[in-house]
């Protein structure tokens, strides 16, 4: 058990000395927080503005001259945001929201004996305390979501491991809510797995996860290599641990948790009867009859699993686990498979192994301390995604050409240059990977996954800097941009649309066997308007500068992609967003694409419809605000407050459409300027991002990139609009 800790009463109290935390971010995009124990090291390395801002400490930056125009406001915005740039050129930030990731970090670390430092434990506790719902003390799937068994059972468990006593008021309240929801046995599948690993639930109560599925012939539609990359990469280590029935050795804490987490007596639970016992509050995608039948068959097989087949299946998935670790330098695809792989590798190779050491090192990349404490982030960062947007914002607004921004942009270009992936993965087809040569990832090159829209946005950012900013060197060669084009073209699906990491590999009916209960649309890749847009815009911009490379292929790709976008428009006029909230997000992207193929308000009925749809949601104060519920319900749902980021998306959409009336854009500008703080920054508002239909995730840098972008663009847009109007009036 970990050493005892003194835990303050609630999350508002200071848990550690925040002035001792420093962010190391000078290693090609890796960002790692460190707590400096000694006064000397603290003095030798004073906190930067970046450190202070991320920790929620006052930055004491001076008030800037009050902006008179939208461009002044954008300029002030960037003069603040520049302070948050890391020495290596990217803009690090917190990436929290999901409430099922930190428990994975804590449980996975605990069962493998991979200690967390005292300061980290305290800050993890502070975070979970602060994110407990005020009303009932529980936690949800994400921090804006209602309390669920998944969130409450796992986070309660994490707090106990971290050293909080069961008598602490936070725990008493949370336990009460958990019991009201029916106790930990009503957890969805992923919760049941983590609890079984910790030996506070029984593997007998988990639906079968047989590794033998990987022995099926690859042409079978159900073969797991056809599943969405996250679904299969989580399934692989889960299946490994399931087949081993791995569980932590019993100890006092485990015995106590067995008493705390359940309503009745732990030892009288009928485990097989719990497999499909899930709290209705947790469920988004209920089991289908087909899934239940499949689980019944797999459960029966489990009673007589054929040893050589089990052995072969296990060997196959262990290979896949090792290949995934090696391909990604132990960052892994995401935080869930990261921690499960860490446990699996420890089970197989022990704590003395190189794999253990590497996992321990890279575990740190996910551990972020923000204003509320420390949590496990949604990925090892948002590096590429954020840098690509801010660069485009600066170039399109003209701020990139201002001398005082040159150094910052040069660093950004160097970062973009470094982060393009130059080769295909070490384990390529054998690990079912899509090509990576030429791609940009979502986070870092080391993590190494191609994402369609990250490649598109990364390429756009490079072309913008190299072609539009005269003072920038040409660091990325034409040949490398051509590699990026090849990647993008390779990702187009039959429908013309683009998915996230790979081509759509499986049939839609695989969704009927989605076992995760809490997420929707996770079994296969789907085409997304957002991803499709990035492909269209990147290719269109590339072609302007390099018309001699695959012109006909690019033309063809764009044509098919636009066809997909047309078909994806909803009858009300907007596009549904899967990765951002929601219609404002996707409609902005869609209208950007359409503008590049000449479809604007003047020329296209579709675009008119989209503009009217957006305008119908503009509020009194000139802004827009959508709730994450829009993504869950697939219908526009207003947020109770207007949101700066969504207002920017909507106003950008109108500008892409070349909406002829200045008034709605002016009102949006006014509202965004009114929320700008004297130092040029904007405060964090509601959550902006989304995944898998139900889980919200923050993009804290959006409040800088999209504000600067929208304000700067609006400045020029409105100026032009008035100039042409003036001309017309003069005629
Ligand atoms: C992300 C974040 C970025 C996002 C975009 C680039 C915005 C999108 O256009 C494509 C999909 C992608 C890359 C994406 C996929 C799913 C991720 C990785 C996440 C939302 C961040 C966290 C999430 C991951 C699945 C979280 C772990 C949870 C599981 C269900 C495994």
XYZ file of C-alpha atoms and ligand atoms in Angstrom:
762
model
C 0.000 0.000 0.000
C 1.138 3.539 -0.628
C 2.324 5.622 2.322
C -0.335 7.550 4.261
C -1.072 11.180 3.370
C -2.600 14.119 5.175
C -5.546 15.098 3.022
C -7.223 18.521 3.413
C -10.980 18.737 3.856
C -11.873 19.955 0.384
C -10.432 20.786 -3.006
C -10.235 24.532 -2.345
C -7.416 24.119 0.145
C -3.780 24.255 -1.052
C -2.575 20.692 -1.507
C 0.958 21.398 -2.710
C 3.005 24.536 -3.061
C 1.963 25.551 -6.563
C 4.987 27.785 -6.990
C 7.163 24.657 -7.141
C 5.648 23.156 -10.284
C 7.457 23.563 -13.619
C 6.490 22.367 -17.086
C 9.279 20.758 -19.093
C 8.385 21.314 -22.726
C 11.555 21.498 -24.715
C 11.751 18.014 -26.190
C 9.928 17.864 -29.546
C 6.496 18.326 -28.135
C 6.723 16.181 -25.029
C 5.382 17.996 -22.008
C 6.072 16.799 -18.501
C 5.325 18.489 -15.175
C 7.874 18.395 -12.402
C 7.620 19.355 -8.726
C 10.834 20.962 -7.525
C 11.426 19.889 -3.958
C 14.376 22.113 -3.098
C 14.419 25.880 -2.704
C 17.658 26.150 -4.670
C 16.273 24.484 -7.790
C 13.186 26.648 -7.509
C 15.235 29.805 -7.362
C 17.524 28.665 -10.151
C 14.518 28.149 -12.371
C 11.817 30.735 -11.757
C 8.324 29.943 -12.922
C 7.528 31.234 -16.397
C 4.281 32.906 -17.395
C 3.415 29.628 -19.122
C 3.851 27.670 -15.868
C 1.838 30.163 -13.867
C -1.010 30.433 -16.347
C -1.424 26.675 -16.623
C -1.472 26.316 -12.840
C -4.087 29.045 -12.510
C -1.666 31.370 -10.690
C -1.772 35.100 -11.460
C 0.495 35.899 -14.393
C 0.669 39.610 -13.531
C 0.911 40.533 -17.164
C 0.133 44.213 -17.674
C -3.124 45.506 -19.083
C -2.752 46.198 -22.792
C -3.967 49.345 -24.530
C -7.726 49.080 -24.945
C -8.432 47.725 -28.424
C -10.244 50.097 -30.731
C -10.717 47.667 -33.577
C -11.234 43.942 -33.927
C -7.698 43.649 -35.280
C -6.306 45.407 -32.204
C -8.195 42.913 -30.066
C -6.742 40.006 -32.063
C -3.281 41.526 -31.703
C -3.724 41.853 -27.949
C -4.944 38.268 -27.883
C -1.786 37.019 -29.497
C 0.487 39.205 -27.457
C -0.936 37.335 -24.459
C -0.976 33.908 -26.083
C 2.658 34.235 -27.139
C 3.606 33.966 -23.466
C 2.108 30.486 -23.372
C 4.331 29.137 -26.149
C 6.786 26.478 -24.964
C 10.509 26.744 -25.681
C 10.192 24.090 -28.398
C 7.548 26.132 -30.262
C 4.213 24.496 -29.466
C 1.424 25.620 -27.113
C 1.021 23.035 -24.353
C -2.286 22.826 -22.510
C -4.500 20.758 -20.313
C -6.658 18.184 -22.082
C -9.156 16.975 -19.503
C -12.878 16.405 -19.403
C -13.290 12.604 -19.416
C -13.591 11.237 -15.879
C -12.628 7.636 -16.615
C -8.950 8.264 -17.403
C -7.452 9.283 -14.061
C -8.729 6.096 -12.370
C -6.909 4.111 -15.073
C -3.714 5.951 -14.228
C -4.128 5.320 -10.527
C -5.329 1.702 -10.637
C -2.814 0.744 -13.330
C 0.026 2.334 -11.395
C -1.064 0.743 -8.145
C -1.341 -2.822 -9.389
C 2.046 -2.641 -11.075
C 3.754 -1.034 -8.086
C 4.593 2.035 -10.186
C 4.578 4.722 -7.525
C 3.318 8.235 -7.940
C 5.184 11.000 -6.165
C 3.661 12.519 -3.050
C 2.991 15.873 -4.736
C 1.374 14.115 -7.690
C -0.867 12.064 -5.439
C -1.978 15.170 -3.589
C -2.758 17.043 -6.766
C -4.627 14.051 -8.197
C -6.737 14.048 -5.055
C -7.370 17.788 -5.319
C -8.512 17.341 -8.913
C -10.966 14.571 -8.075
C -12.294 16.489 -5.084
C -12.908 19.546 -7.220
C -14.596 17.598 -9.955
C -17.015 15.803 -7.611
C -20.490 17.153 -8.257
C -21.566 19.689 -5.656
C -25.081 18.247 -5.342
C -24.452 14.535 -4.899
C -20.678 14.127 -4.589
C -20.470 11.714 -7.529
C -18.645 11.860 -10.864
C -19.908 11.334 -14.404
C -18.473 10.119 -17.683
C -17.010 13.616 -18.106
C -16.930 16.472 -15.673
C -20.005 18.262 -17.018
C -22.046 15.041 -17.090
C -24.408 13.721 -14.376
C -23.090 11.226 -11.832
C -22.838 7.656 -13.056
C -21.701 4.358 -11.610
C -18.772 4.305 -14.032
C -17.529 7.728 -12.907
C -18.337 7.354 -9.232
C -17.095 3.804 -8.619
C -13.810 4.391 -10.426
C -13.000 7.823 -9.034
C -13.937 6.770 -5.527
C -11.579 3.823 -5.893
C -8.831 6.058 -7.254
C -9.146 8.384 -4.263
C -8.914 5.496 -1.825
C -5.752 4.228 -3.514
C -4.318 7.722 -3.504
C -4.659 7.760 0.260
C -8.028 9.260 1.191
C -9.778 7.664 4.146
C -13.298 6.246 3.673
C -14.460 8.557 6.462
C -13.438 11.719 4.644
C -16.601 13.810 3.963
C -15.966 13.735 0.186
C -15.908 9.949 0.296
C -18.966 9.590 2.488
C -20.982 11.719 0.091
C -19.680 9.919 -3.015
C -20.277 6.491 -1.507
C -23.826 7.430 -0.709
C -24.449 8.368 -4.335
C -22.776 5.184 -5.552
C -25.026 3.117 -3.319
C -28.092 5.026 -4.474
C -27.144 4.144 -8.041
C -26.930 0.473 -7.073
C -23.218 0.006 -6.285
C -20.131 -0.835 -8.301
C -21.517 -4.051 -9.766
C -23.732 -1.928 -12.023
C -20.666 -0.534 -13.701
C -20.394 -0.665 -17.475
C -17.893 -3.058 -19.025
C -14.775 -0.874 -18.864
C -15.431 -0.154 -15.194
C -15.916 -3.843 -14.482
C -12.557 -4.559 -16.117
C -10.609 -2.004 -14.057
C -12.289 -3.164 -10.859
C -11.461 -6.794 -11.685
C -7.825 -5.891 -12.292
C -7.789 -4.388 -8.821
C -9.482 -7.496 -7.429
C -12.531 -5.682 -6.125
C -14.855 -7.235 -8.695
C -14.751 -10.762 -10.095
C -13.738 -11.556 -13.680
C -16.652 -14.020 -13.668
C -18.882 -10.949 -13.744
C -17.314 -9.580 -16.957
C -18.590 -10.573 -20.386
C -16.023 -12.682 -22.203
C -13.190 -10.949 -24.057
C -11.525 -13.885 -25.800
C -8.190 -13.257 -27.556
C -9.101 -16.010 -30.020
C -11.092 -13.403 -32.002
C -7.725 -12.344 -33.421
C -7.277 -15.817 -34.916
C -10.271 -15.427 -37.221
C -9.443 -15.011 -40.895
C -8.877 -11.351 -41.683
C -11.525 -11.273 -44.409
C -14.271 -11.877 -41.859
C -16.239 -8.655 -41.331
C -16.065 -9.180 -37.572
C -12.255 -9.514 -37.428
C -11.052 -6.935 -34.858
C -8.580 -5.285 -37.228
C -11.687 -3.827 -38.880
C -12.858 -2.139 -35.680
C -12.247 1.537 -34.957
C -8.661 1.918 -33.907
C -9.498 2.981 -30.329
C -12.003 0.187 -29.820
C -9.562 -2.480 -30.952
C -6.577 -1.048 -29.114
C -8.508 -1.007 -25.865
C -9.893 -4.474 -26.504
C -6.427 -5.975 -27.047
C -4.898 -5.434 -23.583
C -8.296 -5.923 -21.899
C -8.530 -9.268 -23.575
C -4.992 -10.143 -22.494
C -5.734 -9.328 -18.857
C -9.080 -11.105 -19.058
C -7.571 -14.273 -20.470
C -5.004 -14.216 -17.645
C -7.696 -13.308 -15.121
C -5.059 -11.003 -13.763
C -5.874 -9.537 -10.367
C -3.890 -7.640 -7.778
C -3.047 -9.599 -4.622
C -5.499 -9.037 -1.789
C -4.548 -6.524 0.867
C -6.307 -4.447 3.488
C -7.303 -1.706 1.085
C -8.760 -4.198 -1.374
C -10.712 -5.977 1.366
C -12.033 -2.649 2.561
C -13.032 -1.478 -0.945
C -15.016 -4.685 -1.349
C -17.061 -3.532 1.633
C -17.314 0.104 0.578
C -18.311 -0.158 -3.074
C -21.251 -2.535 -2.848
C -24.698 -2.292 -1.388
C -24.803 -5.893 -0.097
C -22.244 -8.480 0.909
C -19.443 -8.797 -1.655
C -18.962 -12.499 -1.022
C -22.594 -13.360 -1.766
C -22.680 -11.687 -5.175
C -23.733 -13.948 -8.041
C -21.026 -12.785 -10.448
C -22.178 -14.224 -13.785
C -25.538 -12.543 -13.162
C -23.796 -9.153 -13.052
C -22.329 -9.305 -16.555
C -25.197 -7.384 -18.083
C -26.189 -5.511 -14.952
C -25.499 -1.896 -15.859
C -27.028 1.156 -14.259
C -29.505 2.755 -16.697
C -28.060 6.189 -15.906
C -24.779 5.049 -17.447
C -26.140 3.599 -20.660
C -25.985 5.339 -24.014
C -25.778 2.335 -26.359
C -27.806 -0.500 -24.813
C -26.909 -4.098 -25.625
C -28.647 -5.419 -28.684
C -30.128 -8.884 -28.774
C -27.287 -9.860 -31.100
C -24.655 -8.688 -28.637
C -26.290 -10.509 -25.746
C -26.456 -13.675 -27.839
C -22.829 -13.286 -28.858
C -21.808 -12.835 -25.232
C -23.816 -15.937 -24.305
C -21.915 -17.954 -26.921
C -18.554 -16.528 -25.901
C -19.414 -17.142 -22.247
C -20.164 -20.793 -23.033
C -16.915 -21.080 -24.988
C -15.071 -19.670 -21.990
C -16.110 -22.732 -19.955
C -14.327 -25.027 -22.381
C -11.763 -22.721 -24.047
C -9.401 -24.851 -26.102
C -5.926 -24.449 -24.578
C -3.872 -24.357 -27.816
C -6.275 -21.793 -29.290
C -6.166 -19.679 -26.156
C -2.394 -19.877 -26.203
C -2.200 -18.871 -29.842
C -4.698 -16.030 -29.316
C -2.767 -14.760 -26.334
C 0.523 -14.886 -28.201
C -1.039 -12.943 -31.073
C -2.419 -10.175 -28.887
C 0.727 -9.909 -26.841
C 2.587 -9.342 -30.096
C 0.113 -6.609 -30.950
C 0.632 -4.985 -27.541
C 4.408 -4.990 -27.952
C 4.180 -3.655 -31.510
C 1.883 -0.847 -30.368
C 4.304 0.135 -27.597
C 7.278 0.052 -29.927
C 5.555 1.924 -32.737
C 4.621 4.773 -30.426
C 7.683 4.898 -28.170
C 5.359 3.811 -25.337
C 3.019 6.805 -25.742
C 0.391 4.518 -27.256
C -2.713 5.498 -29.122
C -4.537 6.949 -26.129
C -4.692 7.017 -22.353
C -6.817 3.900 -21.967
C -4.675 1.498 -23.945
C -1.599 3.224 -22.523
C -2.436 2.172 -18.965
C -3.803 -1.237 -19.950
C -0.705 -1.981 -22.013
C 1.411 -0.885 -19.078
C -0.328 -3.425 -16.859
C -0.164 -6.160 -19.514
C 3.546 -5.624 -20.127
C 4.217 -5.721 -16.397
C 2.244 -8.935 -16.013
C 4.235 -10.546 -18.803
C 7.692 -9.079 -18.278
C 7.847 -7.833 -14.705
C 8.912 -4.563 -13.109
C 12.581 -5.014 -13.967
C 11.900 -4.991 -17.705
C 12.745 -2.285 -20.211
C 9.031 -2.102 -21.088
C 8.220 -1.201 -17.491
C 10.858 1.534 -17.422
C 9.667 2.989 -20.719
C 6.023 2.916 -19.700
C 6.907 4.625 -16.451
C 8.731 7.380 -18.295
C 5.987 8.049 -20.827
C 3.171 7.786 -18.295
C 4.256 11.279 -17.260
C 3.290 12.785 -20.623
C -0.380 12.261 -19.785
C -0.223 13.675 -16.258
C -1.149 17.323 -16.397
C -1.539 19.765 -13.545
C -4.047 22.507 -14.221
C -5.889 25.011 -12.037
C -7.903 22.215 -10.413
C -5.074 19.800 -9.759
C -3.623 16.876 -11.667
C -5.400 14.499 -14.040
C -4.745 11.986 -16.767
C -5.147 13.815 -20.080
C -7.141 12.645 -23.098
C -3.952 12.124 -25.112
C -0.284 12.926 -24.602
C -1.237 16.443 -25.688
C -2.951 18.556 -28.325
C 0.297 19.846 -29.770
C -0.142 19.622 -33.520
C -3.832 20.395 -33.500
C -3.395 23.661 -31.592
C -0.290 24.884 -33.370
C -1.926 24.346 -36.766
C -4.883 26.557 -35.882
C -2.974 29.392 -34.302
C -0.564 29.536 -37.230
C -3.396 29.727 -39.748
C -5.067 32.384 -37.614
C -1.963 34.529 -37.590
C -1.326 34.225 -41.289
C -4.915 34.920 -42.318
C -5.181 37.953 -40.075
C -1.880 39.439 -41.209
C -0.460 39.296 -37.673
C 2.141 36.820 -38.921
C 3.866 39.574 -40.801
C 4.315 41.827 -37.809
C 7.947 41.866 -36.777
C 7.242 41.219 -33.093
C 5.668 37.845 -33.972
C 8.451 36.609 -36.227
C 10.397 34.677 -33.640
C 7.316 32.953 -32.314
C 6.246 31.911 -35.802
C 9.680 30.690 -36.724
C 9.631 28.442 -33.676
C 6.188 27.236 -34.696
C 7.406 26.407 -38.191
C 10.399 24.563 -36.785
C 8.054 22.586 -34.587
C 5.800 21.730 -37.525
C 8.835 20.692 -39.540
C 10.077 18.413 -36.757
C 6.699 16.878 -36.119
C 5.898 15.572 -39.577
C 6.210 11.801 -39.576
C 8.864 10.794 -42.099
C 8.462 7.012 -42.267
C 5.941 4.280 -42.057
C 5.701 2.531 -38.679
C 8.357 0.028 -37.676
C 5.595 -2.555 -37.356
C 3.356 -1.590 -40.228
C 0.959 -3.992 -41.921
C 1.674 -6.586 -39.234
C 0.185 -4.153 -36.686
C -2.682 -3.212 -39.040
C -1.471 0.377 -39.226
C -2.335 2.911 -41.894
C 0.607 4.539 -43.641
C 2.297 7.325 -41.700
C 4.992 8.591 -44.059
C 4.160 12.244 -44.660
C 1.427 12.497 -42.023
C 1.033 14.848 -39.101
C -0.292 13.374 -35.856
C -2.746 14.909 -33.386
C -0.130 15.277 -30.664
C 3.514 14.407 -31.363
C 5.592 12.651 -33.962
C 6.677 10.161 -31.331
C 3.069 9.085 -30.771
C 3.081 8.587 -34.515
C -0.514 8.036 -35.524
C -1.767 9.464 -38.802
C -4.951 11.462 -38.347
C -6.605 12.638 -41.548
C -7.496 16.145 -40.448
C -4.310 16.653 -38.454
C -2.369 15.912 -41.608
C -4.566 18.377 -43.461
C -4.300 21.152 -40.877
C -0.574 20.548 -40.341
C 0.090 20.797 -44.049
C -2.017 23.945 -44.359
C -0.118 25.590 -41.523
C 3.226 24.810 -43.160
C 2.137 26.043 -46.586
C 0.698 29.211 -45.049
C 3.930 30.016 -43.268
C 6.257 29.068 -46.080
C 4.281 30.630 -48.903
C 2.655 33.662 -47.324
C 5.140 34.944 -44.792
C 8.156 36.255 -46.671
C 10.491 36.091 -43.695
C 9.968 32.340 -43.139
C 12.480 29.793 -44.409
C 11.275 26.818 -46.478
C 11.956 24.073 -43.973
C 9.505 21.493 -45.315
C 10.387 20.512 -48.861
C 7.941 20.058 -51.692
C 8.703 16.344 -51.622
C 7.553 16.113 -48.017
C 4.381 18.059 -48.765
C 3.740 15.611 -51.591
C 4.058 12.783 -49.059
C 1.361 14.495 -47.000
C -0.842 14.752 -50.078
C -0.349 11.039 -50.702
C -1.428 10.259 -47.160
C -4.535 12.401 -47.467
C -5.555 10.873 -50.772
C -4.978 7.409 -49.339
C -7.563 8.126 -46.645
C -10.565 8.839 -48.824
C -13.418 6.382 -48.493
C -15.764 5.136 -51.184
C -18.382 7.668 -50.076
C -15.901 10.492 -50.685
C -15.753 11.260 -46.966
C -12.777 11.007 -44.632
C -12.686 9.186 -41.307
C -10.271 9.818 -38.423
C -7.216 7.507 -38.391
C -7.885 4.963 -41.112
C -10.204 3.995 -43.912
C -13.550 2.577 -42.886
C -12.692 -1.103 -42.644
C -15.802 -2.754 -41.260
C -19.534 -2.867 -41.913
C -21.913 -0.578 -40.055
C -23.703 -3.463 -38.405
C -20.624 -3.993 -36.221
C -22.133 -1.226 -34.104
C -24.739 -3.791 -33.006
C -22.016 -5.531 -31.052
C -20.649 -2.384 -29.392
C -19.948 -3.699 -25.892
C -18.891 -0.436 -24.224
C -22.418 0.689 -23.286
C -21.383 4.293 -22.546
C -20.226 5.382 -26.031
C -21.861 5.493 -29.441
C -20.335 4.881 -32.869
C -17.102 3.366 -31.664
C -16.943 0.036 -33.436
C -15.819 1.211 -36.837
C -14.481 4.348 -38.472
C -17.127 6.703 -39.851
C -16.766 9.558 -42.300
C -16.880 12.956 -40.618
C -17.599 16.387 -42.135
C -14.774 17.859 -40.030
C -12.153 15.402 -41.262
C -13.422 15.665 -44.822
C -13.150 19.438 -44.722
C -9.532 19.403 -43.680
C -8.731 17.113 -46.570
C -10.523 19.328 -49.071
C -9.021 22.573 -47.851
C -5.503 21.195 -47.512
C -5.572 19.723 -51.007
C -7.098 22.860 -52.503
C -4.432 25.044 -50.928
C -1.620 22.676 -51.878
C -2.791 22.619 -55.490
C -2.674 26.400 -55.734
C 1.009 26.375 -54.919
C 2.068 23.105 -56.526
C -0.225 22.561 -59.512
C 2.132 20.034 -61.063
C 1.671 17.273 -58.460
C -1.208 14.783 -58.892
C -3.489 17.546 -60.131
C -6.064 15.173 -61.571
C -6.099 12.955 -58.468
C -6.526 15.967 -56.237
C -9.340 17.244 -58.397
C -11.042 13.896 -58.232
C -10.586 13.592 -54.454
C -11.993 17.046 -53.843
C -14.957 16.438 -56.116
C -15.919 13.246 -54.316
C -15.334 14.814 -50.912
C -17.586 17.747 -51.727
C -20.231 15.293 -52.835
C -20.000 13.613 -49.437
C -20.266 16.989 -47.692
C -23.352 17.886 -49.669
C -24.955 14.624 -48.653
C -23.985 15.108 -45.006
C -25.763 18.450 -44.649
C -28.714 18.130 -42.282
C -32.168 19.186 -43.445
C -32.070 22.178 -41.056
C -28.970 23.445 -42.871
C -26.109 22.622 -40.510
C -23.558 19.817 -40.288
C -23.344 17.554 -37.258
C -19.997 17.671 -35.431
C -18.530 14.611 -33.779
C -15.311 16.031 -32.348
C -16.364 19.533 -31.360
C -19.630 20.995 -30.056
C -21.447 20.620 -32.361
C -23.322 22.149 -35.280
C -21.381 25.415 -35.016
C -18.118 23.441 -35.093
C -18.852 21.265 -38.090
C -20.730 23.908 -40.047
C -17.761 26.214 -39.803
C -15.556 23.520 -41.318
C -18.041 22.578 -43.991
C -18.482 26.164 -45.155
C -14.702 26.601 -45.257
C -14.513 23.690 -47.715
C -17.388 24.834 -49.807
C -15.940 28.328 -50.113
C -12.788 26.860 -51.604
C -14.752 25.218 -54.373
C -16.659 28.425 -55.060
C -19.818 27.696 -53.084
C -20.791 30.822 -51.184
C -23.935 32.592 -50.048
C -24.237 34.221 -53.414
C -23.803 31.092 -55.477
C -25.231 28.250 -53.425
C -28.609 27.497 -51.935
C -26.968 25.023 -49.556
C -24.724 27.705 -48.172
C -27.656 30.065 -47.789
C -29.486 27.411 -45.861
C -26.493 26.875 -43.625
C -26.205 30.609 -42.918
C -29.873 30.903 -42.076
C -29.570 27.913 -39.786
C -26.722 29.564 -37.910
C -28.404 32.945 -37.830
C -31.522 31.407 -36.352
C -29.399 30.513 -33.308
C -27.639 33.836 -32.837
C -28.570 35.311 -29.486
C -29.524 38.740 -28.213
C -25.960 39.465 -27.130
C -24.618 38.668 -30.601
C -23.104 35.319 -29.648
C -23.804 31.621 -30.029
C -23.741 28.875 -27.413
C -24.364 25.174 -27.853
C -24.484 22.534 -25.169
C -22.565 19.259 -25.445
C -26.036 17.719 -25.389
C -26.297 18.688 -29.074
C -23.809 15.897 -29.796
C -25.583 13.401 -27.573
C -29.053 14.118 -28.928
C -28.036 15.002 -32.495
C -30.171 18.135 -32.345
C -29.285 21.741 -31.531
C -29.433 22.325 -27.791
C -28.603 25.757 -26.447
C -26.052 26.170 -23.721
C -27.353 28.330 -20.912
C -24.609 30.873 -21.641
C -23.244 32.313 -24.833
C -19.822 30.855 -25.582
C -16.901 32.809 -26.993
C -15.453 29.865 -28.916
C -18.732 28.887 -30.544
C -19.430 32.492 -31.405
C -16.116 32.533 -33.253
C -16.939 29.323 -35.137
C -20.321 30.663 -36.208
C -18.937 34.038 -37.266
C -16.120 32.327 -39.178
C -18.704 30.183 -40.915
C -20.599 33.284 -42.047
C -17.380 34.800 -43.341
C -16.403 31.656 -45.240
C -19.837 31.834 -46.790
C -19.230 35.480 -47.665
C -22.421 36.398 -45.964
C -23.319 39.801 -47.403
C -24.753 41.536 -44.313
C -22.213 42.910 -41.832
C -24.537 43.113 -38.859
C -24.462 39.538 -37.459
C -20.682 39.440 -37.740
C -20.315 42.830 -36.128
C -22.460 41.737 -33.224
C -20.359 38.607 -32.797
C -17.189 40.699 -32.817
C -18.598 43.015 -30.166
C -19.567 40.147 -27.934
C -16.152 38.446 -28.216
C -14.354 41.753 -27.623
C -16.520 42.453 -24.600
C -15.297 39.231 -22.991
C -11.611 39.923 -23.596
C -9.697 40.571 -20.378
C -7.388 43.585 -19.998
C -4.236 41.457 -20.510
C -5.562 40.273 -23.893
C -6.710 36.818 -22.770
C -10.141 35.221 -22.513
C -11.431 33.194 -19.588
C -12.155 29.492 -19.941
C -15.845 28.887 -20.548
C -17.790 25.665 -21.091
C -16.290 22.560 -22.617
C -15.691 22.745 -26.401
C -14.850 19.230 -27.595
C -16.515 15.862 -27.799
C -15.920 12.243 -28.724
C -17.859 9.040 -29.189
C -21.182 10.851 -28.916
C -21.185 11.159 -25.146
C -17.888 12.317 -23.755
C -16.866 15.960 -23.599
C -13.254 17.116 -23.602
C -11.691 20.573 -23.299
C -9.670 22.442 -25.891
C -8.401 25.338 -23.767
C -6.300 26.845 -26.559
C -9.351 27.306 -28.775
C -10.301 30.379 -26.750
C -7.124 31.956 -28.125
C -6.751 30.553 -31.627
C -10.346 30.944 -32.760
C -10.847 34.345 -31.134
C -7.711 35.774 -32.720
C -8.611 34.189 -36.028
C -12.217 35.361 -36.064
C -11.503 38.898 -34.856
C -8.661 39.430 -37.301
C -10.590 38.029 -40.211
C -13.682 39.993 -39.300
C -11.681 43.182 -39.284
C -10.646 42.742 -42.903
C -13.921 41.212 -43.938
C -16.037 44.053 -42.625
C -13.656 46.621 -44.026
C -13.982 45.078 -47.473
C -17.716 44.768 -47.166
C -18.066 48.443 -46.313
C -15.685 49.437 -49.081
C -17.740 47.606 -51.718
C -20.951 48.952 -50.234
C -19.498 52.444 -50.289
C -18.586 51.942 -53.903
C -22.038 50.697 -54.696
C -23.589 53.597 -52.832
C -21.324 55.977 -54.745
C -22.340 54.513 -58.077
C -9.472 12.724 -30.339
C -8.983 14.106 -30.331
C -8.767 14.720 -31.666
C -9.753 14.223 -32.701
C -9.825 15.117 -33.951
C -8.497 15.361 -34.620
C -10.380 16.493 -33.553
C -10.811 14.477 -34.909
O -11.072 15.314 -35.995
C -10.411 13.071 -35.251
C -10.385 12.192 -33.990
C -9.465 12.721 -32.886
C -8.056 12.394 -33.261
C -9.730 12.060 -31.535
C -10.179 10.648 -31.463
C -10.599 10.121 -30.089
C -9.745 10.668 -28.964
C -8.313 10.229 -29.170
C -9.870 12.184 -28.996
C -11.262 12.718 -28.801
C -9.131 12.579 -27.746
C -9.484 11.485 -26.716
C -10.155 10.340 -27.506
C -9.789 8.963 -26.948
C -10.605 7.921 -27.653
C -9.991 8.967 -25.446
C -9.864 7.647 -24.805
C -11.157 7.008 -24.738
C -11.486 5.887 -25.363
C -12.893 5.656 -25.674
C -10.511 4.870 -25.767
